PDB file of C-alpha atoms in Angstrom:
ATOM      1  CA  MET A   1       0.050  -0.051  -0.011  1.00 50.00           C
ATOM      2  CA  ARG A   2       2.825   2.392   0.859  1.00 52.00           C
ATOM      3  CA  PHE A   3       4.637   1.481  -2.423  1.00 47.00           C
ATOM      4  CA  THR A   4       1.468   2.116  -4.393  1.00 46.00           C
ATOM      5  CA  ARG A   5       1.088   5.735  -2.730  1.00 47.00           C
ATOM      6  CA  SER A   6       4.650   6.412  -3.481  1.00 46.00           C
ATOM      7  CA  ILE A   7       4.152   5.594  -7.305  1.00 44.00           C
ATOM      8  CA  TYR A   8       0.980   7.895  -7.300  1.00 44.00           C
ATOM      9  CA  ALA A   9       2.859  10.602  -5.669  1.00 44.00           C
ATOM     10  CA  LEU A  10       5.753  10.361  -8.124  1.00 43.00           C
ATOM     11  CA  GLY A  11       3.347  10.436 -10.978  1.00 46.00           C
ATOM     12  CA  ALA A  12       1.543  13.550  -9.641  1.00 43.00           C
ATOM     13  CA  MET A  13       4.881  15.271  -9.178  1.00 42.00           C
ATOM     14  CA  ALA A  14       5.839  14.392 -12.810  1.00 42.00           C
ATOM     15  CA  LEU A  15       2.530  15.986 -14.062  1.00 41.00           C
ATOM     16  CA  ILE A  16       3.087  19.161 -12.012  1.00 43.00           C
ATOM     17  CA  ALA A  17       6.666  19.564 -13.151  1.00 45.00           C
ATOM     18  CA  ALA A  18       5.807  18.895 -16.904  1.00 44.00           C
ATOM     19  CA  PRO A  19       4.317  22.453 -17.492  1.00 45.00           C
ATOM     20  CA  ALA A  20       7.680  24.155 -16.443  1.00 45.00           C
ATOM     21  CA  HIS A  21       9.321  22.762 -19.608  1.00 47.00           C
ATOM     22  CA  ALA A  22       6.337  23.536 -22.016  1.00 50.00           C
ATOM     23  CA  ASP A  23       7.636  27.113 -22.450  1.00 54.00           C
ATOM     24  CA  LEU A  24      10.938  25.883 -23.852  1.00 53.00           C
ATOM     25  CA  PRO A  25      11.266  26.048 -27.736  1.00 56.00           C
ATOM     26  CA  GLN A  26      10.897  22.573 -29.092  1.00 68.00           C
ATOM     27  CA  PRO A  27      13.131  21.799 -32.172  1.00 78.00           C
ATOM     28  CA  ALA A  28      11.264  20.806 -35.209  1.00 89.00           C
ATOM     29  CA  TRP A  29      14.706  19.248 -36.192  1.00 93.00           C
ATOM     30  CA  SER A  30      18.178  19.060 -34.704  1.00 94.00           C
ATOM     31  CA  ALA A  31      21.377  17.352 -35.514  1.00 95.00           C
ATOM     32  CA  ASN A  32      24.593  16.825 -33.457  1.00 96.00           C
ATOM     33  CA  ALA A  33      27.449  17.927 -35.700  1.00 96.00           C
ATOM     34  CA  THR A  34      29.020  14.319 -35.475  1.00 96.00           C
ATOM     35  CA  SER A  35      25.943  13.031 -37.177  1.00 95.00           C
ATOM     36  CA  CYS A  36      26.429  15.210 -40.290  1.00 96.00           C
ATOM     37  CA  THR A  37      28.439  14.240 -43.402  1.00 96.00           C
ATOM     38  CA  PRO A  38      31.858  15.812 -43.993  1.00 96.00           C
ATOM     39  CA  ASP A  39      32.755  16.846 -47.623  1.00 95.00           C
ATOM     40  CA  ALA A  40      35.192  14.624 -49.606  1.00 95.00           C
ATOM     41  CA  ASP A  41      38.180  16.980 -48.995  1.00 94.00           C
ATOM     42  CA  SER A  42      37.589  16.960 -45.323  1.00 92.00           C
ATOM     43  CA  VAL A  43      37.544  13.248 -45.255  1.00 94.00           C
ATOM     44  CA  LEU A  44      40.408  12.626 -47.666  1.00 92.00           C
ATOM     45  CA  GLY A  45      42.656  15.194 -46.092  1.00 92.00           C
ATOM     46  CA  GLN A  46      41.831  13.861 -42.575  1.00 94.00           C
ATOM     47  CA  ARG A  47      41.086  17.539 -41.613  1.00 94.00           C
ATOM     48  CA  TYR A  48      38.811  16.858 -38.692  1.00 95.00           C
ATOM     49  CA  THR A  49      38.462  14.930 -35.467  1.00 94.00           C
ATOM     50  CA  THR A  50      35.187  14.184 -33.742  1.00 93.00           C
ATOM     51  CA  THR A  51      34.048  13.312 -30.159  1.00 87.00           C
ATOM     52  CA  GLY A  52      30.605  12.371 -29.161  1.00 81.00           C
ATOM     53  CA  GLN A  53      29.625  15.975 -28.913  1.00 92.00           C
ATOM     54  CA  LYS A  54      31.653  18.082 -31.424  1.00 97.00           C
ATOM     55  CA  VAL A  55      33.624  18.227 -34.740  1.00 97.00           C
ATOM     56  CA  ALA A  56      36.927  20.145 -34.789  1.00 96.00           C
ATOM     57  CA  HIS A  57      40.127  20.535 -36.778  1.00 96.00           C
ATOM     58  CA  ARG A  58      42.508  17.703 -36.451  1.00 96.00           C
ATOM     59  CA  GLY A  59      45.988  18.822 -34.977  1.00 94.00           C
ATOM     60  CA  SER A  60      47.553  21.545 -36.722  1.00 95.00           C
ATOM     61  CA  ASN A  61      45.355  21.438 -39.737  1.00 95.00           C
ATOM     62  CA  VAL A  62      43.989  24.813 -40.901  1.00 97.00           C
ATOM     63  CA  ASP A  63      42.093  23.657 -44.005  1.00 96.00           C
ATOM     64  CA  GLN A  64      38.330  24.341 -44.196  1.00 97.00           C
ATOM     65  CA  ILE A  65      35.808  21.644 -42.987  1.00 97.00           C
ATOM     66  CA  GLN A  66      32.520  21.351 -44.377  1.00 97.00           C
ATOM     67  CA  LEU A  67      29.610  19.273 -42.983  1.00 97.00           C
ATOM     68  CA  VAL A  68      26.209  18.656 -44.465  1.00 98.00           C
ATOM     69  CA  CYS A  69      23.392  17.906 -42.209  1.00 97.00           C
ATOM     70  CA  PRO A  70      20.271  16.682 -44.148  1.00 96.00           C
ATOM     71  CA  ILE A  71      16.933  17.479 -42.777  1.00 95.00           C
ATOM     72  CA  ASN A  72      14.532  14.469 -42.949  1.00 86.00           C
ATOM     73  CA  VAL A  73      11.055  14.516 -44.408  1.00 76.00           C
ATOM     74  CA  GLY A  74       9.743  13.227 -41.003  1.00 73.00           C
ATOM     75  CA  ALA A  75      10.661  16.528 -39.281  1.00 76.00           C
ATOM     76  CA  THR A  76       7.534  18.514 -38.118  1.00 80.00           C
ATOM     77  CA  PHE A  77       7.423  22.042 -39.627  1.00 84.00           C
ATOM     78  CA  SER A  78       4.242  23.916 -39.462  1.00 82.00           C
ATOM     79  CA  GLY A  79       3.929  27.830 -39.435  1.00 80.00           C
ATOM     80  CA  GLY A  80       6.412  30.209 -40.996  1.00 85.00           C
ATOM     81  CA  ASP A  81       8.536  31.906 -38.273  1.00 92.00           C
ATOM     82  CA  TRP A  82      11.660  29.914 -37.473  1.00 95.00           C
ATOM     83  CA  GLN A  83      15.163  30.115 -35.816  1.00 96.00           C
ATOM     84  CA  LEU A  84      18.286  28.523 -37.107  1.00 97.00           C
ATOM     85  CA  VAL A  85      20.160  27.426 -33.940  1.00 97.00           C
ATOM     86  CA  THR A  86      23.851  26.936 -33.948  1.00 98.00           C
ATOM     87  CA  THR A  87      25.895  25.676 -30.960  1.00 98.00           C
ATOM     88  CA  TYR A  88      29.621  26.210 -31.622  1.00 98.00           C
ATOM     89  CA  ARG A  89      32.904  27.494 -30.347  1.00 97.00           C
ATOM     90  CA  ASP A  90      35.082  30.154 -31.903  1.00 98.00           C
ATOM     91  CA  SER A  91      38.169  31.202 -29.897  1.00 97.00           C
ATOM     92  CA  THR A  92      38.560  34.297 -31.889  1.00 97.00           C
ATOM     93  CA  ALA A  93      34.997  35.533 -31.294  1.00 96.00           C
ATOM     94  CA  ALA A  94      34.338  38.334 -33.689  1.00 95.00           C
ATOM     95  CA  GLY A  95      37.738  38.226 -35.027  1.00 95.00           C
ATOM     96  CA  THR A  96      37.809  37.191 -38.803  1.00 95.00           C
ATOM     97  CA  THR A  97      40.791  34.778 -38.918  1.00 97.00           C
ATOM     98  CA  ALA A  98      38.607  31.830 -37.762  1.00 97.00           C
ATOM     99  CA  PHE A  99      34.727  31.244 -37.968  1.00 97.00           C
ATOM    100  CA  VAL A 100      31.952  28.693 -37.703  1.00 98.00           C
ATOM    101  CA  SER A 101      29.070  29.269 -40.080  1.00 98.00           C
ATOM    102  CA  ALA A 102      25.744  27.453 -40.722  1.00 98.00           C
ATOM    103  CA  ARG A 103      23.294  27.981 -43.583  1.00 98.00           C
ATOM    104  CA  LEU A 104      20.009  26.381 -44.190  1.00 98.00           C
ATOM    105  CA  VAL A 105      19.743  25.540 -47.933  1.00 98.00           C
ATOM    106  CA  ARG A 106      16.605  24.570 -49.984  1.00 97.00           C
ATOM    107  CA  VAL A 107      17.119  22.488 -53.241  1.00 97.00           C
ATOM    108  CA  SER A 108      14.321  22.163 -55.810  1.00 98.00           C
ATOM    109  CA  ARG A 109      13.327  18.609 -56.412  1.00 96.00           C
ATOM    110  CA  VAL A 110      12.513  19.560 -60.090  1.00 96.00           C
ATOM    111  CA  ASN A 111      15.637  21.190 -61.303  1.00 98.00           C
ATOM    112  CA  GLY A 112      18.172  21.108 -58.495  1.00 97.00           C
ATOM    113  CA  ASN A 113      18.580  24.745 -58.048  1.00 98.00           C
ATOM    114  CA  ALA A 114      19.634  25.666 -54.485  1.00 98.00           C
ATOM    115  CA  ALA A 115      18.895  28.745 -52.435  1.00 98.00           C
ATOM    116  CA  THR A 116      19.979  29.786 -48.981  1.00 98.00           C
ATOM    117  CA  VAL A 117      17.153  30.330 -46.507  1.00 97.00           C
ATOM    118  CA  ALA A 118      18.986  31.372 -43.375  1.00 98.00           C
ATOM    119  CA  THR A 119      22.709  32.021 -42.424  1.00 98.00           C
ATOM    120  CA  PHE A 120      24.831  32.344 -39.420  1.00 97.00           C
ATOM    121  CA  ASN A 121      28.431  33.340 -38.821  1.00 97.00           C
ATOM    122  CA  SER A 122      30.235  33.188 -35.447  1.00 97.00           C
ATOM    123  CA  ASN A 123      32.075  36.426 -36.383  1.00 96.00           C
ATOM    124  CA  VAL A 124      29.047  38.249 -35.190  1.00 95.00           C
ATOM    125  CA  SER A 125      29.499  37.254 -31.553  1.00 95.00           C
ATOM    126  CA  ASP A 126      32.065  38.287 -28.875  1.00 96.00           C
ATOM    127  CA  VAL A 127      31.709  34.886 -27.108  1.00 96.00           C
ATOM    128  CA  THR A 128      34.940  32.865 -27.118  1.00 96.00           C
ATOM    129  CA  GLY A 129      33.614  29.787 -25.257  1.00 96.00           C
ATOM    130  CA  VAL A 130      30.895  27.433 -26.303  1.00 97.00           C
ATOM    131  CA  ASN A 131      27.936  29.550 -27.529  1.00 97.00           C
ATOM    132  CA  LYS A 132      24.393  28.868 -28.739  1.00 97.00           C
ATOM    133  CA  VAL A 133      23.134  31.570 -31.122  1.00 96.00           C
ATOM    134  CA  THR A 134      19.658  31.893 -32.880  1.00 96.00           C
ATOM    135  CA  VAL A 135      19.090  33.590 -36.234  1.00 97.00           C
ATOM    136  CA  GLY A 136      15.345  34.284 -37.017  1.00 96.00           C
ATOM    137  CA  PHE A 137      13.923  33.587 -40.500  1.00 96.00           C
ATOM    138  CA  SER A 138      10.469  33.181 -42.186  1.00 96.00           C
ATOM    139  CA  HIS A 139       9.988  30.267 -44.532  1.00 95.00           C
ATOM    140  CA  THR A 140       7.127  27.823 -45.368  1.00 93.00           C
ATOM    141  CA  PHE A 141       8.775  24.393 -45.542  1.00 93.00           C
ATOM    142  CA  ASN A 142       7.657  22.305 -48.575  1.00 92.00           C
ATOM    143  CA  PHE A 143       9.008  18.868 -48.561  1.00 91.00           C
ATOM    144  CA  ASP A 144       6.934  17.898 -51.623  1.00 92.00           C
ATOM    145  CA  ALA A 145       8.787  20.312 -53.793  1.00 94.00           C
ATOM    146  CA  THR A 146      12.170  20.877 -51.922  1.00 94.00           C
ATOM    147  CA  TYR A 147      14.984  19.027 -50.267  1.00 95.00           C
ATOM    148  CA  TYR A 148      16.468  20.819 -47.192  1.00 96.00           C
ATOM    149  CA  TYR A 149      19.969  20.553 -45.390  1.00 97.00           C
ATOM    150  CA  VAL A 150      22.076  22.675 -43.237  1.00 98.00           C
ATOM    151  CA  GLN A 151      25.711  23.127 -44.151  1.00 98.00           C
ATOM    152  CA  ILE A 152      28.224  23.885 -41.280  1.00 98.00           C
ATOM    153  CA  VAL A 153      31.650  25.341 -42.199  1.00 98.00           C
ATOM    154  CA  LEU A 154      34.796  25.412 -39.768  1.00 98.00           C
ATOM    155  CA  ASP A 155      37.599  27.577 -40.880  1.00 98.00           C
ATOM    156  CA  ARG A 156      40.680  28.840 -39.094  1.00 98.00           C
ATOM    157  CA  THR A 157      43.951  30.523 -40.155  1.00 97.00           C
ATOM    158  CA  LEU A 158      46.177  29.491 -37.205  1.00 97.00           C
ATOM    159  CA  ALA A 159      46.397  25.945 -35.547  1.00 97.00           C
ATOM    160  CA  SER A 160      46.127  27.836 -32.217  1.00 97.00           C
ATOM    161  CA  GLU A 161      42.635  29.022 -33.014  1.00 97.00           C
ATOM    162  CA  VAL A 162      39.608  26.850 -31.784  1.00 97.00           C
ATOM    163  CA  VAL A 163      36.636  26.369 -33.984  1.00 97.00           C
ATOM    164  CA  GLN A 164      34.282  23.558 -33.029  1.00 97.00           C
ATOM    165  CA  ALA A 165      30.767  22.716 -34.097  1.00 98.00           C
ATOM    166  CA  TYR A 166      28.421  20.898 -31.648  1.00 98.00           C
ATOM    167  CA  GLY A 167      25.118  21.076 -33.639  1.00 97.00           C
ATOM    168  CA  VAL A 168      22.406  22.822 -35.400  1.00 97.00           C
ATOM    169  CA  ALA A 169      18.695  22.977 -34.947  1.00 96.00           C
ATOM    170  CA  ILE A 170      15.693  24.611 -36.423  1.00 95.00           C
ATOM    171  CA  GLU A 171      13.081  25.724 -33.824  1.00 93.00           C
ATOM    172  CA  ALA A 172       9.703  27.523 -34.101  1.00 91.00           C
ATOM    173  CA  VAL A 173       9.877  31.219 -32.824  1.00 90.00           C
ATOM    174  CA  PRO A 174       8.433  31.118 -29.343  1.00 82.00           C
ATOM    175  CA  PRO A 175       5.085  32.914 -29.041  1.00 78.00           C
TER     176      PRO A 175
END
């Protein structure tokens, strides 16, 4: 009997606690950077290293790394106001010798023409540690006529500069 009351009490506490998280933006789609596909030059040149949480330059490599993160059709996109969310580290902050960029791209399923929907570049921020930045944009997603992906680029001039990609997401703009 005592065990049953404890279970009921835990269930009630979970229901009471749930609304506290309801105000957080829920991503329509997200990808850890390590799940994205590196371009051929990044692979063949062994330019990058990964851990479970990030992609970064390997050792003294200063060549550009490009990752493509496909957005699956199963993602839920309704409405038109969105945020491209990028979690990254750029030790130069707004300095232009290193950067992490992300861009949401749509590609026509009919003719293959590509267009950028939203972009982000870490050189707009003064933060040198791990940072999460959102860029707002308006777009009506149409998976019947268009493919979508996010391209992440990591670039640095000096081996002492740290640029790392942790992940990207697309979230609805909170009401």
